[in-house]
Short mmCIF file of C-alpha atoms in Angstrom, two decimals:
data_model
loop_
_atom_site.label_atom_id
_atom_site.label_comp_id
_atom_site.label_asym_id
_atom_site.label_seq_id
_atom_site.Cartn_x
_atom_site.Cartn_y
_atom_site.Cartn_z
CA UNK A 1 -22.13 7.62 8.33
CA UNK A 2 -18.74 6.53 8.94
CA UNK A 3 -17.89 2.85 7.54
CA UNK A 4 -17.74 -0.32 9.62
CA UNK A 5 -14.60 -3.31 9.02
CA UNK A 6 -12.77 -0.92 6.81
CA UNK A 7 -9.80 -2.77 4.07
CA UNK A 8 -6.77 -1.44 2.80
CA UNK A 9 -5.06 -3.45 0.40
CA UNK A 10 -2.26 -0.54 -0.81
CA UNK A 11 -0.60 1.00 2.46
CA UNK A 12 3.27 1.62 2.50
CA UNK A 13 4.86 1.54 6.17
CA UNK A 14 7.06 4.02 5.34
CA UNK A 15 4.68 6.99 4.18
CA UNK A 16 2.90 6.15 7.11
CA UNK A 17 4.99 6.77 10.12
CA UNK A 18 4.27 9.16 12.97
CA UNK A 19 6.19 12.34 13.44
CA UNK A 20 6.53 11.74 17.20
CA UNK A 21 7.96 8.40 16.16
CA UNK A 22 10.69 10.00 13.90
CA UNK A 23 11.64 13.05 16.40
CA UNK A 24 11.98 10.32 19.36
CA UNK A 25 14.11 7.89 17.53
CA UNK A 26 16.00 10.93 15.90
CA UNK A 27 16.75 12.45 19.15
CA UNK A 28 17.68 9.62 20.39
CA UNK A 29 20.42 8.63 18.10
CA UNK A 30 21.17 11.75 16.64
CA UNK A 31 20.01 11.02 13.26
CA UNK A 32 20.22 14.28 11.24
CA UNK A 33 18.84 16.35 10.32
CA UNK A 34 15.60 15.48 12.28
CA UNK A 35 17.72 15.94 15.65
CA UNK A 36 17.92 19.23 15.40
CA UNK A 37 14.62 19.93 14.20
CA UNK A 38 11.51 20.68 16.33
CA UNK A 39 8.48 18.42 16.14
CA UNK A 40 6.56 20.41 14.01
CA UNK A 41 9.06 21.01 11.22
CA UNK A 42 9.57 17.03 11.19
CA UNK A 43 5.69 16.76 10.50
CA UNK A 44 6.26 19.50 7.76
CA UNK A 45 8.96 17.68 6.24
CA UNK A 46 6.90 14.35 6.24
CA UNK A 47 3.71 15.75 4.68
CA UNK A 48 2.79 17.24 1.09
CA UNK A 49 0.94 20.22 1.15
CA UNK A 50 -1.91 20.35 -0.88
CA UNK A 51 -1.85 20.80 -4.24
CA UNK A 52 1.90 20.61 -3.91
CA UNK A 53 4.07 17.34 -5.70
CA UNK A 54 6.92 15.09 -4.12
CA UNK A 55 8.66 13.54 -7.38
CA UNK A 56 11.65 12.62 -5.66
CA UNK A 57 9.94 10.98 -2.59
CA UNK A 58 11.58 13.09 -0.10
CA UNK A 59 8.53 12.91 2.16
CA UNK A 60 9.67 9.39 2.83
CA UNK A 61 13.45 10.14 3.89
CA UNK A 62 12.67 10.95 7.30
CA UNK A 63 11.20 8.07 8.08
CA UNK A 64 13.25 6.15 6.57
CA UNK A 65 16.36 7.63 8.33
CA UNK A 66 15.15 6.08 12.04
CA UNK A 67 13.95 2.57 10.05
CA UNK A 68 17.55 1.37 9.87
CA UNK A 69 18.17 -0.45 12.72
CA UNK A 70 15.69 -3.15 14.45
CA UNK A 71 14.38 -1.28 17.06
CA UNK A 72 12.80 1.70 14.75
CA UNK A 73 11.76 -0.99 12.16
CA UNK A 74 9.60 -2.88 14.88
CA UNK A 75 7.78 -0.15 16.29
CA UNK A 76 6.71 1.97 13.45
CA UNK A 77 5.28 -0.83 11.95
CA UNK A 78 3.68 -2.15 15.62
CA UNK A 79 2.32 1.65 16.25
CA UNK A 80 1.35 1.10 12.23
CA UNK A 81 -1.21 -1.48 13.02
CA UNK A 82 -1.90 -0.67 16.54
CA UNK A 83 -3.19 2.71 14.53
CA UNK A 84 -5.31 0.30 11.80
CA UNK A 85 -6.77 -1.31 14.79
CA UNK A 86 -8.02 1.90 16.17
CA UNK A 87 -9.40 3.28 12.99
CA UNK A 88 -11.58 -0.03 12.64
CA UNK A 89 -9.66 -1.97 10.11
CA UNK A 90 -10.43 -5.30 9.85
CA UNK A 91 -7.83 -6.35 7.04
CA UNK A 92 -5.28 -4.96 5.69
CA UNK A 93 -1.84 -5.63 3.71
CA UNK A 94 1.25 -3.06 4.43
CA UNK A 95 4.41 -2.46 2.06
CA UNK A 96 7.69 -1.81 2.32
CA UNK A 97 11.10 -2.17 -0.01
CA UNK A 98 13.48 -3.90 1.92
CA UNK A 99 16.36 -2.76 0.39
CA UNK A 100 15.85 0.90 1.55
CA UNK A 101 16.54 -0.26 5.18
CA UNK A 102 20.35 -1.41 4.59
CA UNK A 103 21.45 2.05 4.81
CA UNK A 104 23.65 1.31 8.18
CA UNK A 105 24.36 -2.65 8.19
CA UNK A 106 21.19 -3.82 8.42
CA UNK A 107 20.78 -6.65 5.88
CA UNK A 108 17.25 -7.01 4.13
CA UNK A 109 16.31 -10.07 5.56
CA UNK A 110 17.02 -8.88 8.95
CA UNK A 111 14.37 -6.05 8.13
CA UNK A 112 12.37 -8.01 7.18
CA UNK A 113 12.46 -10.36 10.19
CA UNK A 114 11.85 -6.58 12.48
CA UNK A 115 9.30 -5.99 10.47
CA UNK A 116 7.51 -9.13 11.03
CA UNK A 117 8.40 -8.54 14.72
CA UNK A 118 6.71 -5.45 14.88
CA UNK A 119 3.53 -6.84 13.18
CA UNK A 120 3.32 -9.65 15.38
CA UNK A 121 3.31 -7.66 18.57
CA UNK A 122 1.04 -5.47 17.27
CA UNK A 123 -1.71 -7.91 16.07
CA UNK A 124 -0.96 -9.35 19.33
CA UNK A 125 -3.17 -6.59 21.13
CA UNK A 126 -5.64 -6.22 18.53
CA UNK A 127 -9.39 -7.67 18.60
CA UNK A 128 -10.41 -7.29 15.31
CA UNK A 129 -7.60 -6.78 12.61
CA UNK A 130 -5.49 -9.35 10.66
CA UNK A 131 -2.70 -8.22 8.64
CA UNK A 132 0.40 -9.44 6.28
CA UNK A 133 3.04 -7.64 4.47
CA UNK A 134 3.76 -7.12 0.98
CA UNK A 135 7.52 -7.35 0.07
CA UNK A 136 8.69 -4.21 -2.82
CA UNK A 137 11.25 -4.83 -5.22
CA UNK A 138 12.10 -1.22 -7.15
CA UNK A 139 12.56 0.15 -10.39
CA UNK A 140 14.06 3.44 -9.09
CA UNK A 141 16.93 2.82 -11.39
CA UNK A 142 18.24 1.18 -13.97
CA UNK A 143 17.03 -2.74 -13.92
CA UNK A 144 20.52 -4.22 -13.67
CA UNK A 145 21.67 -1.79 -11.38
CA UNK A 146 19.51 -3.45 -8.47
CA UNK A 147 18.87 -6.54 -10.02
CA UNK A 148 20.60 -8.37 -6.87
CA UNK A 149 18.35 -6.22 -4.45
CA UNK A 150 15.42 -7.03 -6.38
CA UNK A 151 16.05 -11.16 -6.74
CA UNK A 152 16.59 -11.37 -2.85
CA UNK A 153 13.65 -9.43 -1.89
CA UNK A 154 11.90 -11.51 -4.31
CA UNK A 155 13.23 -14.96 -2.53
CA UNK A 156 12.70 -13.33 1.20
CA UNK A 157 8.89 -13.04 0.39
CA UNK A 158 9.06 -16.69 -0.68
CA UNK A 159 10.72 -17.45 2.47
CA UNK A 160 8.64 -15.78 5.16
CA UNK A 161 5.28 -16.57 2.91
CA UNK A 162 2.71 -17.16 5.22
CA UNK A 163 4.83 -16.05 8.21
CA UNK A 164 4.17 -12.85 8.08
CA UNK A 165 4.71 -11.76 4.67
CA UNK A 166 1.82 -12.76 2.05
CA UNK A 167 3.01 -11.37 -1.02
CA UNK A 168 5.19 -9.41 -3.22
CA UNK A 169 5.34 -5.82 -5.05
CA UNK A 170 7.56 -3.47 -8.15
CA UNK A 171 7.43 0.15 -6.90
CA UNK A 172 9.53 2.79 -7.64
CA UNK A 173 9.58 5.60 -11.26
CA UNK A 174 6.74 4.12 -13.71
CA UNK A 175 8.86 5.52 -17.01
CA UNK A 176 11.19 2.11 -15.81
CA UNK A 177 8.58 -0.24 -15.41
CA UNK A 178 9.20 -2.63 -18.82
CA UNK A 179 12.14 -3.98 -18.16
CA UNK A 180 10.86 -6.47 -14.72
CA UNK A 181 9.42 -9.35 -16.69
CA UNK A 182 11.94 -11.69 -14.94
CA UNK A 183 11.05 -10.88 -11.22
CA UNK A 184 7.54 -11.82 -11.96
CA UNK A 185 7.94 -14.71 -14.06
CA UNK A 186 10.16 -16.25 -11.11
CA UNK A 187 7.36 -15.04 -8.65
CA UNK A 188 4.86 -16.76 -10.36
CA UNK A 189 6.77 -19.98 -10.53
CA UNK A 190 7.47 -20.07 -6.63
CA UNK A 191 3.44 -19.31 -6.19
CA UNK A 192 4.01 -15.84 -4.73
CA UNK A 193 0.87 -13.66 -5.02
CA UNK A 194 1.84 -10.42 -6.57
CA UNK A 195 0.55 -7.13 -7.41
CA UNK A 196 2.44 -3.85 -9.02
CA UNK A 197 2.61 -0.36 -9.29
CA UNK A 198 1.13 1.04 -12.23
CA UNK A 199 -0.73 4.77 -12.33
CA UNK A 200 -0.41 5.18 -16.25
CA UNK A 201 1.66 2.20 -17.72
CA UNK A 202 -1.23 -0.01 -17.07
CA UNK A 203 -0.66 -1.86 -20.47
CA UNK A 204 3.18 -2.66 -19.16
CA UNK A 205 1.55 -4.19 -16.04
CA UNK A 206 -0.76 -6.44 -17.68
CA UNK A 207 2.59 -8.44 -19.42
CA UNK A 208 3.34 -9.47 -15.28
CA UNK A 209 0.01 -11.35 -14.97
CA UNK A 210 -0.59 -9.88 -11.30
CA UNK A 211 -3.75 -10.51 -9.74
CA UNK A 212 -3.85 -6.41 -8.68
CA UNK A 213 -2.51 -3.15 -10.17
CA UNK A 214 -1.57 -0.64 -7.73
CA UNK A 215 -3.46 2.61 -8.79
CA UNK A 216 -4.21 1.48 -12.19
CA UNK A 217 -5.56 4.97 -13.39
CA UNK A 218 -4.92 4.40 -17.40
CA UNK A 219 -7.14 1.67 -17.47
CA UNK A 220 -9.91 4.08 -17.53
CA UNK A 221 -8.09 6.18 -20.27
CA UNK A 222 -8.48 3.56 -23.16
CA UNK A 223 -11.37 0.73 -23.71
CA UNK A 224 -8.78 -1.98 -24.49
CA UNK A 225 -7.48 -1.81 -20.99
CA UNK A 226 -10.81 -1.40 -19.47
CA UNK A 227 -11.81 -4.65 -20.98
CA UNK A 228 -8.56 -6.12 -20.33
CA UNK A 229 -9.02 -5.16 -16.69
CA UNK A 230 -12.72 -6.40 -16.65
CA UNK A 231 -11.94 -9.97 -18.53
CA UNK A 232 -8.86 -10.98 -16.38
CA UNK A 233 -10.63 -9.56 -13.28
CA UNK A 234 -7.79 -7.80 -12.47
CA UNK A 235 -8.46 -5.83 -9.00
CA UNK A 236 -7.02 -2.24 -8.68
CA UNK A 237 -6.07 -0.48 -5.16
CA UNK A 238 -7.15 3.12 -5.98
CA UNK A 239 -5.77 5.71 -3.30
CA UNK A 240 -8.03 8.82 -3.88
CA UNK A 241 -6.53 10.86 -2.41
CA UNK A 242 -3.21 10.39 -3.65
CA UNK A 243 -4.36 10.53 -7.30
CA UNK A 244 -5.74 14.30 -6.35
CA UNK A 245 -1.68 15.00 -4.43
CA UNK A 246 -0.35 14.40 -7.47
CA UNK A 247 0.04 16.19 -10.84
CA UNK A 248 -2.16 13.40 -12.91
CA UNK A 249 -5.19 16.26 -14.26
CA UNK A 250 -7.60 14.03 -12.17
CA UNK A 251 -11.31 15.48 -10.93
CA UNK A 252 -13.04 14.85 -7.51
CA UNK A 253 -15.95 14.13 -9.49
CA UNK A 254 -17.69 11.02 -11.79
CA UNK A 255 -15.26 11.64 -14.30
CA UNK A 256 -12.43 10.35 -11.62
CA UNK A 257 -10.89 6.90 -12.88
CA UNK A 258 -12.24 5.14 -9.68
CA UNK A 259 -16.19 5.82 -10.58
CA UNK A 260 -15.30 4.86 -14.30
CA UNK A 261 -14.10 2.22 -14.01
CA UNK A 262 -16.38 0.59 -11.01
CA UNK A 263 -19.36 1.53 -12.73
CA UNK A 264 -18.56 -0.44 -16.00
CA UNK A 265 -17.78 -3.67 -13.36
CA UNK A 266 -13.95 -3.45 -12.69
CA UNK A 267 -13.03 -4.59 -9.48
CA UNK A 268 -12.18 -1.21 -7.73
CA UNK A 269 -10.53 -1.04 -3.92
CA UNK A 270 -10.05 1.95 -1.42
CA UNK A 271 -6.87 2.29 -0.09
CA UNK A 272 -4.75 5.07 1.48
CA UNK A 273 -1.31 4.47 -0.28
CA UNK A 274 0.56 7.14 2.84
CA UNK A 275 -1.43 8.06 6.08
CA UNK A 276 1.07 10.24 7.14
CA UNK A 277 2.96 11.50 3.43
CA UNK A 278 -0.98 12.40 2.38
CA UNK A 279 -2.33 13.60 6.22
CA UNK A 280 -5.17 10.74 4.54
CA UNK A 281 -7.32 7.85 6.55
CA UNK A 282 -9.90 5.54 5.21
CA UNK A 283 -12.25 7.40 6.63
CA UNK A 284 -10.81 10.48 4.72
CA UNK A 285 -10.61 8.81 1.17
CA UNK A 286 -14.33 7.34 2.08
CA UNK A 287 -15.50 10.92 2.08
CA UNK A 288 -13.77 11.40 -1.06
CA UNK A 289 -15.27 8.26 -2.49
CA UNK A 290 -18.74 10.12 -1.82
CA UNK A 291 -17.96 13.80 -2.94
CA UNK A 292 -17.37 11.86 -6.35
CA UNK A 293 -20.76 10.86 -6.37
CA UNK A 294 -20.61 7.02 -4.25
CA UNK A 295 -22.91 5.75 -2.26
CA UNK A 296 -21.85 4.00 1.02
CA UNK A 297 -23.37 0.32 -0.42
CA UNK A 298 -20.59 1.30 -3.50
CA UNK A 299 -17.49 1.39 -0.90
CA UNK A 300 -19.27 -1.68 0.91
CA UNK A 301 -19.07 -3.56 -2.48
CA UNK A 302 -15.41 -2.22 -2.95
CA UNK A 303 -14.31 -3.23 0.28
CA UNK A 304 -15.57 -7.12 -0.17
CA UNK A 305 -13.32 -6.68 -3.84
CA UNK A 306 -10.67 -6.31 -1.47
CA UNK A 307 -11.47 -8.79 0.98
CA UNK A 308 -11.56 -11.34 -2.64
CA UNK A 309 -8.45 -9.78 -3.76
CA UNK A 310 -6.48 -9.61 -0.94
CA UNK A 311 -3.49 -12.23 -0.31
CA UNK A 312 -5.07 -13.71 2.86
CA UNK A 313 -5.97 -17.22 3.24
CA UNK A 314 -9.05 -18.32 2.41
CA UNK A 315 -10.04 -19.37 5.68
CA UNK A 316 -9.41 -15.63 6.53
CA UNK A 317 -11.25 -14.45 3.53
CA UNK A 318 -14.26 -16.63 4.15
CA UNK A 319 -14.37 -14.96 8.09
CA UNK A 320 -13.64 -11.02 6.68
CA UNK A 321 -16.86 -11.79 4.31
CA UNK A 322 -18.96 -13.45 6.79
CA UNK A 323 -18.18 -9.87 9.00
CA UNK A 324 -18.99 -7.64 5.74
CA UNK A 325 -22.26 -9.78 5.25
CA UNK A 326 -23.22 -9.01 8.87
CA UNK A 327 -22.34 -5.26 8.22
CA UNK A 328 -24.43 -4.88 5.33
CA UNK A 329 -27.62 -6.46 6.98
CA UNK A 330 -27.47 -4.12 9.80
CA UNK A 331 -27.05 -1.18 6.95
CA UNK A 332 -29.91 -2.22 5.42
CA UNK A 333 -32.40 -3.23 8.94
#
């Protein structure tokens, strides 16, 4: 059965951009090397094979090469959510760092403001899905190094909170992830909902007091955390299928993380992380969800953790629920 008023809480806008998108905008301004590649060895170069590893991210660099100018930064992410819409999202929260799109004069918060362009005119066609977007500082090097980067990404989701943007994110290399106490402790004082990336430095993540932990796969690993987790309700956007891409010894079975720790009560989400990086959909890591021994009611259950979790109103939250609630009678008639 495929699932009704699907969620996705953990979504980044630029692992998720189409190939035909990249080649057009490539051709068009001669962005290289994609300009003198064919279609086909763009979609190469912006998937991982399977059972293969990207480290370095390079995945990403195509699409990030046509995202540095307004016009490529509005439509991927308006063909982003026209694509959500399609695939019978209801909700769902996409990321991006927007110091990565500065490349070529761009400033961040004018990508930031095309970004919010392209979301509006996308939700602007759609029926059913709502959507914000989640702001990424990065640890991809040394914390002072980008410390500037970081502080005004932090202060641009302030600024556009509740105009489009509706919270704020630390992605990036997790070996780096101690030394960002001070972006959270000022996003916390200006009431910013947060979350972070955290596969195994879960015990790190806890120190920022986030609401959710992006991946959150140690908690599993050790009971302290699990409890940790559990007591501070702490909701973590699991991507399975990007915990099987990558070299982390995980199983597509019960012993998975995911089915740990939602059967001993943490609040567990299912999330994509890169549509096009991962070839994935939430229809895709649904399946996945079941080959590891799930029952549809489980991703139901996930899916209102996410709804709970998610940095929507709570006028929006209350509606999202009231849909779920609807879906699970007519499951169940």
């Amino acid at each position: 059965m495929q699932i009704r008023n699907k969620i996705d809480l953990h979504l980044h806008i630029d692992g998720s951009v189409k190939p035909e998108t990249v080649a057009d905008l490539a051709y068009k301004y001669h962005i290289e090397p994609e300009c003198k590649m064919t279609l086909e060895e763009i979609r190469l170069s912006m998937t991982i094979p399977e059972g293969e590893y990207d480290p370095d991210f390079l995945s990403f660099d195509p699409a990030l090469r046509i995202m540095q100018n307004k016009e490529g930064c509005i439509r991927v992410t308006k063909e982003l959510i026209e694509r959500l819409e399609e695939e019978g999202l209801i909700y769902a929260e996409l990321r991006f760092a927007p110091q990565y799109h500065t490349r070529n004069g761009m400033t961040q918060e004018e990508a930031v403001l095309a970004m919010i362009e392209g979301l509006n005119q996308g939700l602007d066609s759609c029926t059913n899905l709502k959507a914000g977007l989640i702001l990424c500082a990065m640890n991809h090097c040394d914390a002072q190094s980008n410390f500037k980067e970081n502080m005004e990404t932090l202060h641009l989701a302030k600024k556009y909170l509740h105009h489009g943007v509706c919270g704020f994110d630390l992605a990036g290399y997790e070996e780096n992830m101690k030394n960002y106490q001070i972006l959270f402790d000022t996003a916390h004082q200006l009431n910013i909902p947060c979350t972070t990336h955290s596969e195994f430095t879960v015990k790190d993540a806890l120190n920022y007091r986030t609401t959710r932990i992006g991946h959150g796969y140690q908690a599993a690993l050790f009971e302290d955390l699990t409890e940790a987790v559990i007591r501070n309700k702490i909701t973590l956007e699991m991507c399975p299928d990007s915990s099987l891409s990558y070299e982390y010894g995980l199983n597509k079975d019960e012993t998975h993380p995911l089915v740990l720790l939602y059967k001993k009560g943490a609040r567990v989400t299912i999330n994509t992380d890169n549509l096009t990086v991962l070839n994935t959909s939430l229809e895709h890591e649904y399946e996945l969800c079941r080959q590891m021994g799930l029952s549809d009611e489980d991703i139901i259950t996930m899916n209102n953790y996410a709804i709970e979790a998610s940095f929507a109103d709570e006028k929006t939250k209350k509606e999202l629920l009231k849909v779920q609630k609807l879906r699970y009678r007519q499951l169940h008639s």
